PDB file of N, CA, C and O in Angstrom:
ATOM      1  N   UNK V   1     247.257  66.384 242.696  1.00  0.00           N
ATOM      2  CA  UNK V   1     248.608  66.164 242.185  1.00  0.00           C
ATOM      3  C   UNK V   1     249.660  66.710 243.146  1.00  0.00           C
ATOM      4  O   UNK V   1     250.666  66.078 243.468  1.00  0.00           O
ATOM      5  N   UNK V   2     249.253  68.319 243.716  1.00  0.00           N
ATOM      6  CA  UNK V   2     250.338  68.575 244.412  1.00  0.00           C
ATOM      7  C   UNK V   2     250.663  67.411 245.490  1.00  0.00           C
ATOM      8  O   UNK V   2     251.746  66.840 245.621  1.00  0.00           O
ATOM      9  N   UNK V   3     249.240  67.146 246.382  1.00  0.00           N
ATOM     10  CA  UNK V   3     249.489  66.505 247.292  1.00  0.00           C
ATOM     11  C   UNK V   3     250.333  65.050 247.320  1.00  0.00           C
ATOM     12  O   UNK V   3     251.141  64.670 248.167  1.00  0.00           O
ATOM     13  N   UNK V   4     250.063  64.652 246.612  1.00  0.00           N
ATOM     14  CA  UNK V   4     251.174  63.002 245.374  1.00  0.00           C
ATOM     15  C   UNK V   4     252.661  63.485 245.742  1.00  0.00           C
ATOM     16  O   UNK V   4     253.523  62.792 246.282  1.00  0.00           O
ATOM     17  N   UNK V   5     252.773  64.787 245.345  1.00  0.00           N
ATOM     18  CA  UNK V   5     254.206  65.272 245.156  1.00  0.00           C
ATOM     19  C   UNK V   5     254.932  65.230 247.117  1.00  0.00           C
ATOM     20  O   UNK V   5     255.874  64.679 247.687  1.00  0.00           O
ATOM     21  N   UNK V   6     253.940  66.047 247.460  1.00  0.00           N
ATOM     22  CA  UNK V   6     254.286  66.227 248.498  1.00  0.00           C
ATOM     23  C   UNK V   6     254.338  65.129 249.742  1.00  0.00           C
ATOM     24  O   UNK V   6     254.708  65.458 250.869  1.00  0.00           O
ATOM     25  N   UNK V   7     253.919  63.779 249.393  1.00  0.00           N
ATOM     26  CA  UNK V   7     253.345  62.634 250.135  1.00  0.00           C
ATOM     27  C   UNK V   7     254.877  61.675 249.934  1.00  0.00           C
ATOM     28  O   UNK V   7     255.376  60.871 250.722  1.00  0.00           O
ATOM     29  N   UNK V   8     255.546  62.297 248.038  1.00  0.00           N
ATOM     30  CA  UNK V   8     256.354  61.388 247.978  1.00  0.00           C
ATOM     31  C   UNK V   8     257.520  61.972 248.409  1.00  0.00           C
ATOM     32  O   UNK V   8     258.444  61.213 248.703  1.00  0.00           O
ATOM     33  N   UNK V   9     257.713  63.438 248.534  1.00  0.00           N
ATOM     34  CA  UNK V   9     258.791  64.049 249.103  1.00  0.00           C
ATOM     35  C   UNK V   9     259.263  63.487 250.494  1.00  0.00           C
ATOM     36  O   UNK V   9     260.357  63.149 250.948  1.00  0.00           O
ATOM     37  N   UNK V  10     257.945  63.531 250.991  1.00  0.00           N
ATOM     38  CA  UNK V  10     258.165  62.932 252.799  1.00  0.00           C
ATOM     39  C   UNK V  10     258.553  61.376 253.009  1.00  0.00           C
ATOM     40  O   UNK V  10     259.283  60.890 253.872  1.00  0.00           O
ATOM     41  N   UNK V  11     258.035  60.909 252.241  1.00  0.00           N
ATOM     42  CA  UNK V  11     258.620  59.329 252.092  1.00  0.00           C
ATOM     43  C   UNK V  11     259.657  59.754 251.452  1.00  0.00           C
ATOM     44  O   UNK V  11     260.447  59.929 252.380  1.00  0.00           O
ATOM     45  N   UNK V  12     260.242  60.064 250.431  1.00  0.00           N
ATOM     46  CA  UNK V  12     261.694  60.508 250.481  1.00  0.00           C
ATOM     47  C   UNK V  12     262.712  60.645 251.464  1.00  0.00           C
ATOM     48  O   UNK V  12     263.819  60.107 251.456  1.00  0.00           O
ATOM     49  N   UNK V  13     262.244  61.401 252.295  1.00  0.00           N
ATOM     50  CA  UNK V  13     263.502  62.121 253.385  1.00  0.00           C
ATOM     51  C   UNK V  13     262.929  60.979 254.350  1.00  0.00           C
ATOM     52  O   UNK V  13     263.898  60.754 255.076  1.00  0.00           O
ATOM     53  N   UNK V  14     261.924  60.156 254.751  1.00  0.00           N
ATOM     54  CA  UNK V  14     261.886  59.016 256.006  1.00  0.00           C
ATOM     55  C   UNK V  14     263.120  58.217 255.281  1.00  0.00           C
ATOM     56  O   UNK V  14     264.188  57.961 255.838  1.00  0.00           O
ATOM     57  N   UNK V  15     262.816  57.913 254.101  1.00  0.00           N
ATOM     58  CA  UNK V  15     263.784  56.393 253.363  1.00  0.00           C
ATOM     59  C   UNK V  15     265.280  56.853 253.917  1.00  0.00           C
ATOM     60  O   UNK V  15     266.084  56.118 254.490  1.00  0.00           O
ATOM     61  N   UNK V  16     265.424  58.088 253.637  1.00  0.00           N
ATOM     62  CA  UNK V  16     266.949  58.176 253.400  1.00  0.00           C
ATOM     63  C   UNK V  16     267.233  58.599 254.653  1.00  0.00           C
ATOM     64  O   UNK V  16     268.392  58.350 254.983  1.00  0.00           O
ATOM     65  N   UNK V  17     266.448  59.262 255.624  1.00  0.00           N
ATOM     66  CA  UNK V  17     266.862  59.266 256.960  1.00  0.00           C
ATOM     67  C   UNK V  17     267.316  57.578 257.140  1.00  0.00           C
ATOM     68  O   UNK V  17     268.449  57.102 257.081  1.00  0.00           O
ATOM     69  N   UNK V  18     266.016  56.886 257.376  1.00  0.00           N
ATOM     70  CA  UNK V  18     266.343  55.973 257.713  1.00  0.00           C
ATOM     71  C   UNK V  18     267.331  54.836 257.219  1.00  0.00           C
ATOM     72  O   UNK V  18     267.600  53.819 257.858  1.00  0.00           O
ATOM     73  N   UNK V  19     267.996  55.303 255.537  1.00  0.00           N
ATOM     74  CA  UNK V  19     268.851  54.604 255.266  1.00  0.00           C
ATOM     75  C   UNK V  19     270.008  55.252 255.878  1.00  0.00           C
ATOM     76  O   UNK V  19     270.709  54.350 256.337  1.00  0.00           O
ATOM     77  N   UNK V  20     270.469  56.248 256.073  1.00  0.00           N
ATOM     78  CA  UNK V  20     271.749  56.491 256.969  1.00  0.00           C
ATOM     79  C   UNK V  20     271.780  56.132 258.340  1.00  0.00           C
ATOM     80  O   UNK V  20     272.799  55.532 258.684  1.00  0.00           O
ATOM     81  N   UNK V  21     270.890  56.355 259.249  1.00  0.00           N
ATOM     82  CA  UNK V  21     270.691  55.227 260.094  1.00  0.00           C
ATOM     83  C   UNK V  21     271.380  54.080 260.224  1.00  0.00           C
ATOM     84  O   UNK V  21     272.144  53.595 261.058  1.00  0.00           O
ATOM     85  N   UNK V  22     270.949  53.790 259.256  1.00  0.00           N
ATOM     86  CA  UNK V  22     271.248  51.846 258.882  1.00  0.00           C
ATOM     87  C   UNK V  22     272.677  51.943 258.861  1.00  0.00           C
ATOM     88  O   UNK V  22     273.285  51.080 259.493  1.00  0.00           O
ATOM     89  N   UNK V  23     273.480  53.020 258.125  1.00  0.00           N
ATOM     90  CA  UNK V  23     274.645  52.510 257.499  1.00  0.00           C
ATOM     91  C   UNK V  23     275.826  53.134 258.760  1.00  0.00           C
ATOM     92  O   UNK V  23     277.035  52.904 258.717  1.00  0.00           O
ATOM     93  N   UNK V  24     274.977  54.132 260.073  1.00  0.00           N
ATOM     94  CA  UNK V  24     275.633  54.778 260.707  1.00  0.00           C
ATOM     95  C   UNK V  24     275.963  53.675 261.557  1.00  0.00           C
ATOM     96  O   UNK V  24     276.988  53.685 262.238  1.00  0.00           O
ATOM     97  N   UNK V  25     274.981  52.527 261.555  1.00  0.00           N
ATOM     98  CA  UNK V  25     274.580  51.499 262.359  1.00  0.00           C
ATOM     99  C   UNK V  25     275.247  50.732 262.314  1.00  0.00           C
ATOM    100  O   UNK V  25     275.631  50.199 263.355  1.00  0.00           O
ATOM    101  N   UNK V  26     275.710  50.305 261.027  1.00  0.00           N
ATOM    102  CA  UNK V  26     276.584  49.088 260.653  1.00  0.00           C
ATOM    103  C   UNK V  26     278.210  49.787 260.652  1.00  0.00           C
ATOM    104  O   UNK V  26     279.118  49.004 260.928  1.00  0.00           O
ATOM    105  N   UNK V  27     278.489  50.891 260.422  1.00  0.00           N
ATOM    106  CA  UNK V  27     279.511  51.445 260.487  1.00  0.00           C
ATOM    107  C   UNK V  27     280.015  51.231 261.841  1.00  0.00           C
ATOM    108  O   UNK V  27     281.212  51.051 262.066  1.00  0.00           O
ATOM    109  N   UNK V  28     278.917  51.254 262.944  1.00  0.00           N
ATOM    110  CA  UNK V  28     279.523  51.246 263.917  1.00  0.00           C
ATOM    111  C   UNK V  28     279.778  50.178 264.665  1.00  0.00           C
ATOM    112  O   UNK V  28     280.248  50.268 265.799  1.00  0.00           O
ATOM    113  N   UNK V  29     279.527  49.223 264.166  1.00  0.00           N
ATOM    114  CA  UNK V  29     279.570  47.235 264.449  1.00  0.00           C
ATOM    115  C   UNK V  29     281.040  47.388 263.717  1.00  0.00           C
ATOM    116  O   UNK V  29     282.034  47.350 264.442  1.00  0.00           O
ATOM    117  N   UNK V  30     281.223  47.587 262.090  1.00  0.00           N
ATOM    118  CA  UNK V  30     282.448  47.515 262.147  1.00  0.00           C
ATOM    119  C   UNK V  30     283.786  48.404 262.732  1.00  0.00           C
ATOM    120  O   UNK V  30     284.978  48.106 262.665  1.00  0.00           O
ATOM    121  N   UNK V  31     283.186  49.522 263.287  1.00  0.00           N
ATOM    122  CA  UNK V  31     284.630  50.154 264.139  1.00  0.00           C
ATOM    123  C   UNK V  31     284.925  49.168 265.465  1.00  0.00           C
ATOM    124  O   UNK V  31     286.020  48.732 265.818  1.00  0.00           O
ATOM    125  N   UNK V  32     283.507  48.931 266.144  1.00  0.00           N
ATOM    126  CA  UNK V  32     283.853  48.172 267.390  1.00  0.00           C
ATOM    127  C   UNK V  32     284.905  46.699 267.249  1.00  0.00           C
ATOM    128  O   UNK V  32     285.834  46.249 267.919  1.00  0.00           O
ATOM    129  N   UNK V  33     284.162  46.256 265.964  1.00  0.00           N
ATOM    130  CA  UNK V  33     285.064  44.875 265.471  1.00  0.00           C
ATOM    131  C   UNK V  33     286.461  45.511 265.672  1.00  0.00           C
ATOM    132  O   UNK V  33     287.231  44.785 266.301  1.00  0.00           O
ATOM    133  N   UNK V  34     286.861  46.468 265.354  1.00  0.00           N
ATOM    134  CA  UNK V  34     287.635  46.694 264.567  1.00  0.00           C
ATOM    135  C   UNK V  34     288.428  47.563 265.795  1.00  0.00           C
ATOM    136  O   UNK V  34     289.627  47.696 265.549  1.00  0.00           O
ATOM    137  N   UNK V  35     288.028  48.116 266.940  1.00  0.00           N
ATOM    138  CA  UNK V  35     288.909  48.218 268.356  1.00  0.00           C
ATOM    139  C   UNK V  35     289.035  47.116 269.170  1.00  0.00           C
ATOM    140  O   UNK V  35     289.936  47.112 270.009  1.00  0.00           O
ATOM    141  N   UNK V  36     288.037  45.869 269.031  1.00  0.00           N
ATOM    142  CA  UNK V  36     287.921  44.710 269.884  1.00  0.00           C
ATOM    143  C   UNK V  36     289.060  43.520 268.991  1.00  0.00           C
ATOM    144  O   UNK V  36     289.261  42.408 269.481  1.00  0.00           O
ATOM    145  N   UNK V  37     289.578  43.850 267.961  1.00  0.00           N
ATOM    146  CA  UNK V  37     290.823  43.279 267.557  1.00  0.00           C
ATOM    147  C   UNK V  37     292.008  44.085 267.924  1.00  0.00           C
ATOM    148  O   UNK V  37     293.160  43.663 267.828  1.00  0.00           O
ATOM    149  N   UNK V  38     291.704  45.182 268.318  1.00  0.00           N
ATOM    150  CA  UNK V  38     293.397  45.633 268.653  1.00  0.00           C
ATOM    151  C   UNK V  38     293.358  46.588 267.680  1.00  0.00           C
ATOM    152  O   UNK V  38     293.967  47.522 268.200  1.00  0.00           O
ATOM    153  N   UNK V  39     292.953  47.002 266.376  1.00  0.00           N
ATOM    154  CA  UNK V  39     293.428  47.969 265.604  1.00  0.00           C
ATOM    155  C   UNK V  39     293.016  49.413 265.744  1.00  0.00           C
ATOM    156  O   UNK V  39     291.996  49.786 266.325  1.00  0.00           O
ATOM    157  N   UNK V  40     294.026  50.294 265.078  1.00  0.00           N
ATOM    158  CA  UNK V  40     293.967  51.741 265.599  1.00  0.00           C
ATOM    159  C   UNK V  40     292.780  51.959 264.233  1.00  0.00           C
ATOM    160  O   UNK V  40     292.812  51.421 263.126  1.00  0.00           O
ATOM    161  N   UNK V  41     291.785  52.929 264.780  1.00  0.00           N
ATOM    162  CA  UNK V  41     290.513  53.223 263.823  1.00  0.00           C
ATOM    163  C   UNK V  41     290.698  54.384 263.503  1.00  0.00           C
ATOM    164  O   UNK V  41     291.408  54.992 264.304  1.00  0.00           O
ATOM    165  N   UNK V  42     290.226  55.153 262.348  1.00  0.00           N
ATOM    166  CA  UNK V  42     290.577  56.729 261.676  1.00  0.00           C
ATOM    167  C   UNK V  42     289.553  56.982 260.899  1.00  0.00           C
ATOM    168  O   UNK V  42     289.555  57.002 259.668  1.00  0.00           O
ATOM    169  N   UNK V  43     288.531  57.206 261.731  1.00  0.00           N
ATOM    170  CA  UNK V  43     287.191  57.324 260.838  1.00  0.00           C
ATOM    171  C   UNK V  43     287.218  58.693 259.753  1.00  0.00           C
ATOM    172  O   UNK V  43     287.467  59.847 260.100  1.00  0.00           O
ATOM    173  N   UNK V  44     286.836  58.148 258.110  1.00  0.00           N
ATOM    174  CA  UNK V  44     286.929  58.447 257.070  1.00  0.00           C
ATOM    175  C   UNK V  44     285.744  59.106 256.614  1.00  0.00           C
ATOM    176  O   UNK V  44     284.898  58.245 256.374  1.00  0.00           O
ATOM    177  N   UNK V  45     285.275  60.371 256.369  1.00  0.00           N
ATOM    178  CA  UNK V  45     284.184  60.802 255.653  1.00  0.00           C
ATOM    179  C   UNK V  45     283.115  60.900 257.183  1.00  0.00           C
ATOM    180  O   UNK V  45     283.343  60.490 258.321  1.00  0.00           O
ATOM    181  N   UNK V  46     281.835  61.668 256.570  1.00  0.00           N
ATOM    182  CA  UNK V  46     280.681  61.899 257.950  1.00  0.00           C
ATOM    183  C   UNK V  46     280.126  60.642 257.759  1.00  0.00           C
ATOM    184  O   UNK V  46     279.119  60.573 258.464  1.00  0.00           O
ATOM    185  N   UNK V  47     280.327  59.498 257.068  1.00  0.00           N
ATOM    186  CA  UNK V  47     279.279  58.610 258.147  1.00  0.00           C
ATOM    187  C   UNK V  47     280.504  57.519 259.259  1.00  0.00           C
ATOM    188  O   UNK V  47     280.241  56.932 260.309  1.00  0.00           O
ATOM    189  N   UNK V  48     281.295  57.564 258.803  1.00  0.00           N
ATOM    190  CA  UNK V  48     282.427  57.015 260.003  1.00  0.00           C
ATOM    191  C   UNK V  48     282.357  58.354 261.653  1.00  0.00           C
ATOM    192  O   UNK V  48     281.867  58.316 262.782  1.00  0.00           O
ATOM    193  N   UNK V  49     283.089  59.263 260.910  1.00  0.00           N
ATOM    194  CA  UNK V  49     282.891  60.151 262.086  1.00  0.00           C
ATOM    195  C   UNK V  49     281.601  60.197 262.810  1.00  0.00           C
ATOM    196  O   UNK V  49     281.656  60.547 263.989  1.00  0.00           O
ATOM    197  N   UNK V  50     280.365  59.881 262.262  1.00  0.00           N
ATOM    198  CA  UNK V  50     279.118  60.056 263.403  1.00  0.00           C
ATOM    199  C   UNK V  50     278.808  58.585 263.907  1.00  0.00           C
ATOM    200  O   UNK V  50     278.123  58.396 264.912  1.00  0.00           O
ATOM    201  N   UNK V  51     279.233  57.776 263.316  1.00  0.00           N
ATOM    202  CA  UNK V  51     279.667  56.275 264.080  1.00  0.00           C
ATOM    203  C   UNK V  51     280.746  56.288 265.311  1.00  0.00           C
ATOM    204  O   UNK V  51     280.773  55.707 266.396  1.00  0.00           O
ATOM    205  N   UNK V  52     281.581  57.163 264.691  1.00  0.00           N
ATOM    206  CA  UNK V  52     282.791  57.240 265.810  1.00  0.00           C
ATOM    207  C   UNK V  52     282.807  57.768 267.154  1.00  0.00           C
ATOM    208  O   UNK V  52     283.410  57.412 268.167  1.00  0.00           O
ATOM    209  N   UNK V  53     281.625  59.137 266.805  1.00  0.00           N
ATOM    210  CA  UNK V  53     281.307  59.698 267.617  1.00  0.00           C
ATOM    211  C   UNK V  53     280.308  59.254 268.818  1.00  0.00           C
ATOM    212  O   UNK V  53     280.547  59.424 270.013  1.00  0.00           O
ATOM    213  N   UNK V  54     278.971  58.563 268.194  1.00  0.00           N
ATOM    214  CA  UNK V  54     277.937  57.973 268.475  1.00  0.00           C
ATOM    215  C   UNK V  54     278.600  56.470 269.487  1.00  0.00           C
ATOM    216  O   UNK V  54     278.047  55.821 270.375  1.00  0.00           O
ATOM    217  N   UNK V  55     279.656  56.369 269.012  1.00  0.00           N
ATOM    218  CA  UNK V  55     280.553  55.109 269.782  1.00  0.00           C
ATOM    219  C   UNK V  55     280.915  55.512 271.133  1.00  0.00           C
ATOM    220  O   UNK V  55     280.573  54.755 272.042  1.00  0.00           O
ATOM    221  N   UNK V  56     281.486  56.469 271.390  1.00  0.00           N
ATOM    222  CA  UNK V  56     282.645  57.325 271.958  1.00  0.00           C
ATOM    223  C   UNK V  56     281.543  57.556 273.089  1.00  0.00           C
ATOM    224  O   UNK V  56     281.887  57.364 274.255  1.00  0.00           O
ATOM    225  N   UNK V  57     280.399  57.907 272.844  1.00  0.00           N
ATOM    226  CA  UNK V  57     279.366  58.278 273.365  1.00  0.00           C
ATOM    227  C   UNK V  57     278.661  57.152 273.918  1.00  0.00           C
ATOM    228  O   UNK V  57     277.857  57.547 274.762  1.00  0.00           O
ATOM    229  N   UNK V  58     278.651  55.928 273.772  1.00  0.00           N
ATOM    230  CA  UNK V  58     278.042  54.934 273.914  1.00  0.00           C
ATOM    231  C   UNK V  58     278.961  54.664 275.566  1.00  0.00           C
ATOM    232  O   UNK V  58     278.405  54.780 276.658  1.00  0.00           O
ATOM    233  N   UNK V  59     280.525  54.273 275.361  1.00  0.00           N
ATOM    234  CA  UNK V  59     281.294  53.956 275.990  1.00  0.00           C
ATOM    235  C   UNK V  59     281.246  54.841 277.528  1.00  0.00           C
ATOM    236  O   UNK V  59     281.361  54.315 278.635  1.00  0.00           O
ATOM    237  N   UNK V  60     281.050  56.258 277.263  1.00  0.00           N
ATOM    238  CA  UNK V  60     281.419  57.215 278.380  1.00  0.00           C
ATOM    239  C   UNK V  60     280.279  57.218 279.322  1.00  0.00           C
ATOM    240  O   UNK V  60     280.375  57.416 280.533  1.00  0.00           O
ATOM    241  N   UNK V  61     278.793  56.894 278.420  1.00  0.00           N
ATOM    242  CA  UNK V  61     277.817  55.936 279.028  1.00  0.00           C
ATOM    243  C   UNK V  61     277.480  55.492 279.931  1.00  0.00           C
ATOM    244  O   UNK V  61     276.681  55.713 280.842  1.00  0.00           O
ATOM    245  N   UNK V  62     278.501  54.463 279.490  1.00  0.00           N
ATOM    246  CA  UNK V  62     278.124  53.116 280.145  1.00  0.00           C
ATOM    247  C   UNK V  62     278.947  53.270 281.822  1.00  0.00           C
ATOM    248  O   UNK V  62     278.857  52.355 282.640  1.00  0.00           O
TER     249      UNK V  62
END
């Protein structure tokens, strides 16, 4: 039983790692949309800011 518990904890924290991921991901398709039209961006809350950041970072990059 413990081990059940503990098998589903870890699939827990993969899912939701990997669902912020996803959304850091798509957050950051729409900031780029969203400097490649011209508009000024003001990222709102931590999953904009680590899009923003993760962007910023992409650019200095390249």
């Amino acid at each position: 039983m413990a081990e059940q518990v503990l098998a589903h904890a870890a699939g827990s924290t993969c899912r939701k790692t990997a669902h912020a991921e996803a959304m850091i991901a798509v957050t950051m398709i729409r900031l780029m949309a969203s400097l490649l039209a011209g508009e000024e961006v003001e990222p709102h809350g931590p999953i904009e800011t680590e899009a923003a950041c993760r962007l910023a970072d992409d650019f200095k990059n390249q």
